[in-house]
């Protein structure tokens, strides 16, 4: 009879992870998993002893002896390994070899004695060191332990490779998120000064020509900036807040353009709480004024609308001005529409789109299509 216990992940050849700053609790779960694997190995050993080395009888007796020897050896080897090195560090090979030697001998001697007591028989030939049979059984135990060690070593390598791949994936995703956030902040930072510079330039002109209107514009500008403050630095805002911001902006423009500018909004009640990136409509509304209506003598009307189309949110800014085919109404930096397109592309990928087309009734329609994840 020969018996075996097993070493498990114990025989690792490399560390699973760097030593923790603080001692980790004893890995009872890992010990339980190792014990389950040990149970399977004990049955295999009992089968080998019974049918390969024996005459096919006394399987239960051999199973009991294998269980006693294997359990004691397992408790010594795996228990000490997990207690000293936990499950994240590789034991030093020399220390582990000594541990295996002690565990195998102790398991053989004490396990055979325990099995003898449980079975009510004398098993001296199994626990007396120096005898030929005991030496043969010890050799069998060591060889079985070596085979099991190769299995557990391969398993640990796979676990560590998977853990390293998962860690690298998480690191790459974190870097990607940081890069995306930096890109969005850069694009948003380009939009805000663009709008402010244009407004301040207009205000400067009005101060000399019409101080009263300049004062009203300044009041509107303050109101607009106050509304911008809460949303411009946020990651998202609601459609209600975004529309309120555009109302403040168009009120500001109405002071400058007078009766030449009228505007309206169409925001369904069900969409007022829908969240979108902040300042998304601002470049489109600003373009409608700067390139569509302001260059014309008659001015015109701007409509800012939102609607749901299945699982998509469609935002539109429609004007009845010069239209996109007329070209830019005035010299600009050409960053507003491009930045908006870059922002939604970075946030939603191919699920979002930004378009500029001619309005069938004259003028232009600028649209933003975003996915709606919530029903």
Tab-separated table of C-alpha atoms in Angstrom:
chain	number	residue	atom	x	y	z
A	1	UNK	CA	0.000	0.000	0.000
A	2	UNK	CA	1.215	3.348	-0.745
A	3	UNK	CA	-0.270	6.510	-0.032
A	4	UNK	CA	-0.053	9.954	-0.886
A	5	UNK	CA	-1.020	13.342	0.036
A	6	UNK	CA	-0.417	16.260	-1.973
A	7	UNK	CA	1.430	19.398	-2.084
A	8	UNK	CA	-0.735	21.690	-4.256
A	9	UNK	CA	-0.010	25.122	-5.271
A	10	UNK	CA	2.575	24.871	-2.706
A	11	UNK	CA	5.156	23.846	-5.186
A	12	UNK	CA	5.054	27.068	-6.956
A	13	UNK	CA	7.981	28.302	-8.922
A	14	UNK	CA	7.317	31.969	-8.842
A	15	UNK	CA	5.533	34.467	-6.771
A	16	UNK	CA	1.877	35.096	-7.451
A	17	UNK	CA	2.084	38.667	-6.361
A	18	UNK	CA	4.322	41.059	-4.575
A	19	UNK	CA	4.313	40.825	-0.799
A	20	UNK	CA	1.513	42.804	0.710
A	21	UNK	CA	2.242	45.757	2.906
A	22	UNK	CA	0.244	44.192	5.728
A	23	UNK	CA	-0.065	40.481	6.514
A	24	UNK	CA	-2.994	38.871	4.789
A	25	UNK	CA	-5.355	36.572	6.691
A	26	UNK	CA	-4.847	32.857	6.447
A	27	UNK	CA	-6.250	31.678	3.070
A	28	UNK	CA	-8.819	29.196	4.347
A	29	UNK	CA	-10.605	29.152	1.000
A	30	UNK	CA	-7.433	28.181	-0.808
A	31	UNK	CA	-6.769	25.469	1.768
A	32	UNK	CA	-10.294	24.101	1.216
A	33	UNK	CA	-9.781	24.000	-2.556
A	34	UNK	CA	-6.489	22.191	-2.086
A	35	UNK	CA	-8.168	19.719	0.259
A	36	UNK	CA	-10.810	18.975	-2.374
A	37	UNK	CA	-8.081	18.207	-4.895
A	38	UNK	CA	-6.377	16.044	-2.293
A	39	UNK	CA	-9.523	13.935	-1.878
A	40	UNK	CA	-9.502	13.119	-5.579
A	41	UNK	CA	-5.827	12.209	-5.468
A	42	UNK	CA	-6.330	9.937	-2.469
A	43	UNK	CA	-8.963	7.966	-4.353
A	44	UNK	CA	-6.652	7.678	-7.370
A	45	UNK	CA	-3.812	6.449	-5.181
A	46	UNK	CA	-6.076	3.876	-3.528
A	47	UNK	CA	-7.145	2.617	-6.944
A	48	UNK	CA	-3.542	2.324	-8.117
A	49	UNK	CA	-2.495	0.494	-4.972
A	50	UNK	CA	-5.436	-1.865	-5.162
A	51	UNK	CA	-5.502	-2.692	-8.841
A	52	UNK	CA	-2.010	-1.899	-10.121
A	53	UNK	CA	0.115	-3.054	-7.192
A	54	UNK	CA	-2.392	-5.355	-5.483
A	55	UNK	CA	-4.728	-8.139	-6.414
A	56	UNK	CA	-7.842	-6.010	-6.786
A	57	UNK	CA	-9.121	-6.521	-3.232
A	58	UNK	CA	-9.212	-4.410	-0.052
A	59	UNK	CA	-9.910	-1.140	-1.836
A	60	UNK	CA	-11.648	0.403	1.188
A	61	UNK	CA	-8.743	-0.576	3.448
A	62	UNK	CA	-6.268	0.981	1.070
A	63	UNK	CA	-8.468	4.048	0.747
A	64	UNK	CA	-8.564	4.522	4.528
A	65	UNK	CA	-4.777	4.182	4.806
A	66	UNK	CA	-4.205	6.552	1.893
A	67	UNK	CA	-6.580	9.061	3.452
A	68	UNK	CA	-4.785	8.985	6.816
A	69	UNK	CA	-1.315	9.330	5.341
A	70	UNK	CA	-2.342	11.878	2.748
A	71	UNK	CA	-4.299	14.035	5.193
A	72	UNK	CA	-1.468	14.264	7.707
A	73	UNK	CA	1.125	15.016	5.051
A	74	UNK	CA	-1.214	17.546	3.453
A	75	UNK	CA	-1.865	19.300	6.744
A	76	UNK	CA	1.846	19.665	7.384
A	77	UNK	CA	2.953	20.695	3.903
A	78	UNK	CA	0.098	22.848	2.704
A	79	UNK	CA	-0.778	24.188	6.137
A	80	UNK	CA	2.769	25.366	6.814
A	81	UNK	CA	3.182	26.710	3.292
A	82	UNK	CA	0.031	28.801	3.426
A	83	UNK	CA	0.759	29.967	6.956
A	84	UNK	CA	4.322	31.067	6.152
A	85	UNK	CA	4.109	32.186	2.515
A	86	UNK	CA	0.362	32.611	2.121
A	87	UNK	CA	-0.834	31.936	-1.419
A	88	UNK	CA	0.817	34.878	-3.113
A	89	UNK	CA	4.514	34.193	-2.519
A	90	UNK	CA	6.749	31.497	-3.895
A	91	UNK	CA	8.451	29.434	-1.225
A	92	UNK	CA	12.209	29.086	-1.438
A	93	UNK	CA	12.848	25.782	-3.151
A	94	UNK	CA	15.248	24.515	-0.495
A	95	UNK	CA	12.902	25.359	2.366
A	96	UNK	CA	9.998	23.836	0.528
A	97	UNK	CA	11.947	20.668	-0.279
A	98	UNK	CA	12.724	20.273	3.419
A	99	UNK	CA	9.071	20.847	4.228
A	100	UNK	CA	8.022	18.162	1.747
A	101	UNK	CA	10.543	15.716	3.207
A	102	UNK	CA	9.253	16.251	6.723
A	103	UNK	CA	5.638	16.077	5.572
A	104	UNK	CA	6.096	12.862	3.601
A	105	UNK	CA	7.926	11.028	6.409
A	106	UNK	CA	5.547	12.282	9.111
A	107	UNK	CA	2.531	11.475	6.979
A	108	UNK	CA	3.793	7.975	6.297
A	109	UNK	CA	4.652	7.118	9.903
A	110	UNK	CA	1.815	8.895	11.732
A	111	UNK	CA	-0.761	8.181	9.031
A	112	UNK	CA	-0.019	4.462	9.029
A	113	UNK	CA	-0.296	4.386	12.829
A	114	UNK	CA	-3.588	6.278	12.728
A	115	UNK	CA	-4.946	4.000	10.009
A	116	UNK	CA	-3.946	0.985	12.100
A	117	UNK	CA	-5.892	2.321	15.080
A	118	UNK	CA	-8.960	3.082	12.988
A	119	UNK	CA	-8.912	-0.268	11.201
A	120	UNK	CA	-8.007	-2.258	14.333
A	121	UNK	CA	-4.945	-3.869	12.802
A	122	UNK	CA	-1.206	-3.655	13.066
A	123	UNK	CA	0.425	-1.852	10.136
A	124	UNK	CA	3.999	-2.016	11.341
A	125	UNK	CA	5.294	-2.657	7.820
A	126	UNK	CA	3.957	0.725	6.801
A	127	UNK	CA	5.380	2.925	9.533
A	128	UNK	CA	8.666	1.331	10.499
A	129	UNK	CA	11.437	3.341	8.938
A	130	UNK	CA	14.334	1.405	7.482
A	131	UNK	CA	12.327	-1.554	6.308
A	132	UNK	CA	12.199	-2.327	2.622
A	133	UNK	CA	8.453	-1.937	2.321
A	134	UNK	CA	8.320	1.355	4.176
A	135	UNK	CA	11.145	2.707	2.041
A	136	UNK	CA	9.308	1.636	-1.082
A	137	UNK	CA	6.139	3.330	0.101
A	138	UNK	CA	8.029	6.494	0.905
A	139	UNK	CA	9.452	6.486	-2.613
A	140	UNK	CA	5.966	6.029	-4.017
A	141	UNK	CA	4.705	8.925	-1.938
A	142	UNK	CA	7.527	11.162	-3.089
A	143	UNK	CA	6.997	10.280	-6.750
A	144	UNK	CA	3.285	10.912	-6.463
A	145	UNK	CA	3.985	14.192	-4.743
A	146	UNK	CA	6.333	15.169	-7.561
A	147	UNK	CA	3.688	14.435	-10.187
A	148	UNK	CA	1.109	16.402	-8.279
A	149	UNK	CA	3.584	19.233	-7.892
A	150	UNK	CA	3.949	19.536	-11.661
A	151	UNK	CA	0.178	19.787	-11.990
A	152	UNK	CA	-0.136	22.453	-9.338
A	153	UNK	CA	2.816	24.356	-10.711
A	154	UNK	CA	1.200	24.521	-14.148
A	155	UNK	CA	-2.069	25.583	-12.583
A	156	UNK	CA	-0.412	28.350	-10.597
A	157	UNK	CA	1.383	29.626	-13.680
A	158	UNK	CA	-1.938	29.838	-15.506
A	159	UNK	CA	-3.562	31.641	-12.569
A	160	UNK	CA	-0.720	34.130	-12.381
A	161	UNK	CA	-0.800	34.697	-16.143
A	162	UNK	CA	-4.532	35.359	-16.009
A	163	UNK	CA	-4.102	37.685	-13.052
A	164	UNK	CA	-1.307	39.571	-14.817
A	165	UNK	CA	-3.405	39.874	-17.990
A	166	UNK	CA	-6.375	41.165	-16.009
A	167	UNK	CA	-4.162	43.649	-14.186
A	168	UNK	CA	-2.640	44.864	-17.446
A	169	UNK	CA	-6.096	45.206	-19.011
A	170	UNK	CA	-7.320	47.224	-16.030
A	171	UNK	CA	-4.238	49.434	-16.224
A	172	UNK	CA	-4.741	50.021	-19.956
A	173	UNK	CA	-8.406	50.876	-19.396
A	174	UNK	CA	-7.477	53.322	-16.645
A	175	UNK	CA	-4.954	55.034	-18.920
A	176	UNK	CA	-7.528	55.168	-21.711
A	177	UNK	CA	-10.104	56.760	-19.401
A	178	UNK	CA	-7.586	59.343	-18.229
A	179	UNK	CA	-6.632	60.173	-21.810
A	180	UNK	CA	-10.289	60.479	-22.807
A	181	UNK	CA	-11.042	62.727	-19.841
A	182	UNK	CA	-8.072	64.925	-20.689
A	183	UNK	CA	-9.219	65.127	-24.302
A	184	UNK	CA	-12.756	66.098	-23.305
A	185	UNK	CA	-11.527	68.746	-20.897
A	186	UNK	CA	-9.309	70.163	-23.627
A	187	UNK	CA	-12.176	70.308	-26.125
A	188	UNK	CA	-14.520	71.887	-23.595
A	189	UNK	CA	-11.885	74.392	-22.593
A	190	UNK	CA	-11.602	75.426	-26.241
A	191	UNK	CA	-15.336	76.049	-26.543
A	192	UNK	CA	-15.788	78.326	-23.542
A	193	UNK	CA	-13.179	80.961	-24.435
A	194	UNK	CA	-14.374	80.902	-28.031
A	195	UNK	CA	-17.856	81.987	-26.976
A	196	UNK	CA	-16.642	84.463	-24.368
A	197	UNK	CA	-14.218	86.217	-26.698
A	198	UNK	CA	-16.921	86.769	-29.296
A	199	UNK	CA	-19.363	88.095	-26.718
A	200	UNK	CA	-16.844	90.458	-25.129
A	201	UNK	CA	-15.860	91.756	-28.561
A	202	UNK	CA	-19.487	92.557	-29.286
A	203	UNK	CA	-19.908	94.168	-25.892
A	204	UNK	CA	-16.893	96.348	-26.515
A	205	UNK	CA	-18.468	97.607	-29.736
A	206	UNK	CA	-21.801	98.376	-28.086
A	207	UNK	CA	-20.279	100.389	-25.245
A	208	UNK	CA	-19.321	103.120	-27.712
A	209	UNK	CA	-22.427	102.931	-29.919
A	210	UNK	CA	-25.236	102.270	-27.435
A	211	UNK	CA	-24.286	102.336	-23.750
A	212	UNK	CA	-27.806	101.440	-22.628
A	213	UNK	CA	-27.852	98.281	-24.721
A	214	UNK	CA	-24.318	97.548	-23.627
A	215	UNK	CA	-25.508	97.634	-20.026
A	216	UNK	CA	-28.369	95.266	-20.824
A	217	UNK	CA	-25.950	92.971	-22.653
A	218	UNK	CA	-23.621	93.022	-19.687
A	219	UNK	CA	-26.510	92.064	-17.414
A	220	UNK	CA	-27.422	89.210	-19.754
A	221	UNK	CA	-23.795	88.131	-19.925
A	222	UNK	CA	-23.609	87.964	-16.156
A	223	UNK	CA	-26.780	85.898	-16.114
A	224	UNK	CA	-25.399	83.613	-18.790
A	225	UNK	CA	-22.090	83.131	-17.004
A	226	UNK	CA	-23.880	82.421	-13.753
A	227	UNK	CA	-25.863	79.703	-15.520
A	228	UNK	CA	-22.727	78.349	-17.169
A	229	UNK	CA	-20.762	78.087	-13.964
A	230	UNK	CA	-22.676	75.135	-12.532
A	231	UNK	CA	-22.597	73.018	-15.669
A	232	UNK	CA	-19.484	73.887	-17.631
A	233	UNK	CA	-17.158	72.000	-15.280
A	234	UNK	CA	-19.455	69.040	-14.763
A	235	UNK	CA	-19.204	65.794	-16.680
A	236	UNK	CA	-22.918	65.771	-17.494
A	237	UNK	CA	-25.922	68.043	-17.260
A	238	UNK	CA	-29.659	67.662	-17.870
A	239	UNK	CA	-31.420	68.775	-21.009
A	240	UNK	CA	-33.450	71.227	-18.906
A	241	UNK	CA	-30.252	72.878	-17.675
A	242	UNK	CA	-28.723	72.878	-21.148
A	243	UNK	CA	-31.813	74.488	-22.636
A	244	UNK	CA	-31.880	77.085	-19.853
A	245	UNK	CA	-28.284	77.920	-20.679
A	246	UNK	CA	-29.128	78.380	-24.357
A	247	UNK	CA	-32.083	80.589	-23.412
A	248	UNK	CA	-29.712	82.805	-21.467
A	249	UNK	CA	-27.312	82.897	-24.397
A	250	UNK	CA	-29.987	83.728	-26.961
A	251	UNK	CA	-31.324	86.411	-24.603
A	252	UNK	CA	-27.837	87.850	-24.651
A	253	UNK	CA	-27.753	87.766	-28.444
A	254	UNK	CA	-31.228	89.289	-28.640
A	255	UNK	CA	-29.960	92.360	-26.837
A	256	UNK	CA	-27.332	92.759	-29.489
A	257	UNK	CA	-29.482	91.981	-32.536
A	258	UNK	CA	-32.733	93.512	-31.336
A	259	UNK	CA	-35.832	92.620	-33.338
A	260	UNK	CA	-33.725	90.824	-35.921
A	261	UNK	CA	-33.535	87.773	-33.687
A	262	UNK	CA	-36.356	85.600	-32.408
A	263	UNK	CA	-36.027	82.157	-30.918
A	264	UNK	CA	-38.036	79.279	-29.501
A	265	UNK	CA	-37.488	75.980	-27.699
A	266	UNK	CA	-39.092	72.567	-28.002
A	267	UNK	CA	-38.211	70.320	-25.070
A	268	UNK	CA	-40.674	67.490	-24.233
A	269	UNK	CA	-41.335	67.095	-20.530
A	270	UNK	CA	-40.194	63.466	-20.617
A	271	UNK	CA	-36.735	64.527	-21.777
A	272	UNK	CA	-36.072	67.335	-19.316
A	273	UNK	CA	-34.113	65.059	-16.993
A	274	UNK	CA	-32.132	63.318	-19.735
A	275	UNK	CA	-28.428	63.731	-19.081
A	276	UNK	CA	-26.010	64.858	-21.786
A	277	UNK	CA	-22.483	66.300	-21.866
A	278	UNK	CA	-22.556	69.995	-20.840
A	279	UNK	CA	-22.212	72.850	-23.335
A	280	UNK	CA	-23.081	70.495	-26.191
A	281	UNK	CA	-25.614	72.781	-27.861
A	282	UNK	CA	-23.666	75.984	-27.315
A	283	UNK	CA	-21.446	75.760	-30.451
A	284	UNK	CA	-24.428	74.925	-32.667
A	285	UNK	CA	-26.521	77.837	-31.400
A	286	UNK	CA	-23.553	80.146	-31.664
A	287	UNK	CA	-22.933	79.048	-35.273
A	288	UNK	CA	-26.578	79.638	-36.153
A	289	UNK	CA	-26.246	83.218	-34.939
A	290	UNK	CA	-22.768	83.941	-36.274
A	291	UNK	CA	-23.015	82.311	-39.693
A	292	UNK	CA	-26.766	82.032	-40.335
A	293	UNK	CA	-28.618	85.063	-38.996
A	294	UNK	CA	-26.233	87.811	-37.979
A	295	UNK	CA	-24.763	88.381	-41.470
A	296	UNK	CA	-28.260	88.969	-42.905
A	297	UNK	CA	-30.106	92.260	-42.729
A	298	UNK	CA	-33.422	90.692	-41.768
A	299	UNK	CA	-31.997	88.341	-39.155
A	300	UNK	CA	-34.227	85.368	-38.493
A	301	UNK	CA	-35.453	82.719	-36.093
A	302	UNK	CA	-33.638	79.986	-34.176
A	303	UNK	CA	-35.339	76.859	-32.847
A	304	UNK	CA	-33.626	74.594	-30.357
A	305	UNK	CA	-35.369	71.236	-30.080
A	306	UNK	CA	-34.998	67.775	-28.586
A	307	UNK	CA	-36.863	64.596	-29.405
A	308	UNK	CA	-36.570	60.905	-28.865
A	309	UNK	CA	-36.191	58.578	-31.831
A	310	UNK	CA	-36.291	55.015	-30.512
A	311	UNK	CA	-33.165	54.529	-28.430
A	312	UNK	CA	-31.611	57.743	-29.721
A	313	UNK	CA	-31.790	61.346	-28.573
A	314	UNK	CA	-31.904	63.891	-31.395
A	315	UNK	CA	-30.944	67.480	-30.608
A	316	UNK	CA	-31.325	70.090	-33.314
A	317	UNK	CA	-30.663	73.766	-33.848
A	318	UNK	CA	-32.598	75.147	-36.815
A	319	UNK	CA	-32.301	78.618	-38.301
A	320	UNK	CA	-33.790	80.255	-41.376
A	321	UNK	CA	-30.705	82.239	-42.237
A	322	UNK	CA	-28.123	81.946	-45.001
A	323	UNK	CA	-27.758	78.190	-44.985
A	324	UNK	CA	-24.584	76.079	-44.970
A	325	UNK	CA	-23.996	76.467	-48.712
A	326	UNK	CA	-23.442	80.215	-48.273
A	327	UNK	CA	-20.203	79.577	-46.402
A	328	UNK	CA	-19.038	81.163	-43.140
A	329	UNK	CA	-20.841	84.372	-42.298
A	330	UNK	CA	-17.775	85.766	-40.618
A	331	UNK	CA	-14.222	84.829	-39.902
A	332	UNK	CA	-13.889	82.381	-37.060
A	333	UNK	CA	-11.737	79.680	-35.551
A	334	UNK	CA	-13.881	76.862	-36.992
A	335	UNK	CA	-13.575	74.887	-33.773
A	336	UNK	CA	-17.186	74.869	-32.561
A	337	UNK	CA	-18.735	72.192	-34.787
A	338	UNK	CA	-15.482	70.211	-35.040
A	339	UNK	CA	-15.083	70.158	-31.260
A	340	UNK	CA	-18.668	69.054	-30.768
A	341	UNK	CA	-18.149	66.221	-33.227
A	342	UNK	CA	-14.917	65.194	-31.486
A	343	UNK	CA	-16.558	65.272	-28.066
A	344	UNK	CA	-19.486	63.026	-28.947
A	345	UNK	CA	-17.180	60.709	-30.889
A	346	UNK	CA	-14.889	60.357	-27.881
A	347	UNK	CA	-17.819	59.749	-25.523
A	348	UNK	CA	-20.120	57.560	-27.608
A	349	UNK	CA	-18.087	56.368	-30.593
A	350	UNK	CA	-20.052	55.305	-33.663
A	351	UNK	CA	-23.330	55.471	-31.730
A	352	UNK	CA	-23.330	59.272	-31.952
A	353	UNK	CA	-23.281	61.661	-34.867
A	354	UNK	CA	-23.152	65.397	-35.588
A	355	UNK	CA	-24.449	66.733	-38.905
A	356	UNK	CA	-25.002	70.079	-40.595
A	357	UNK	CA	-27.468	70.229	-43.475
A	358	UNK	CA	-29.538	72.717	-45.401
A	359	UNK	CA	-32.995	73.470	-43.993
A	360	UNK	CA	-35.655	72.764	-46.678
A	361	UNK	CA	-37.346	76.018	-45.718
A	362	UNK	CA	-34.091	77.966	-45.930
A	363	UNK	CA	-31.257	78.184	-43.482
A	364	UNK	CA	-29.488	75.293	-41.777
A	365	UNK	CA	-30.176	72.398	-39.436
A	366	UNK	CA	-27.416	71.268	-37.105
A	367	UNK	CA	-28.198	67.962	-35.394
A	368	UNK	CA	-26.623	65.865	-32.671
A	369	UNK	CA	-27.671	62.241	-32.305
A	370	UNK	CA	-26.816	60.503	-29.035
A	371	UNK	CA	-27.658	57.049	-27.689
A	372	UNK	CA	-30.137	56.795	-24.823
A	373	UNK	CA	-29.123	53.957	-22.533
A	374	UNK	CA	-32.029	54.336	-20.119
A	375	UNK	CA	-35.561	53.335	-21.242
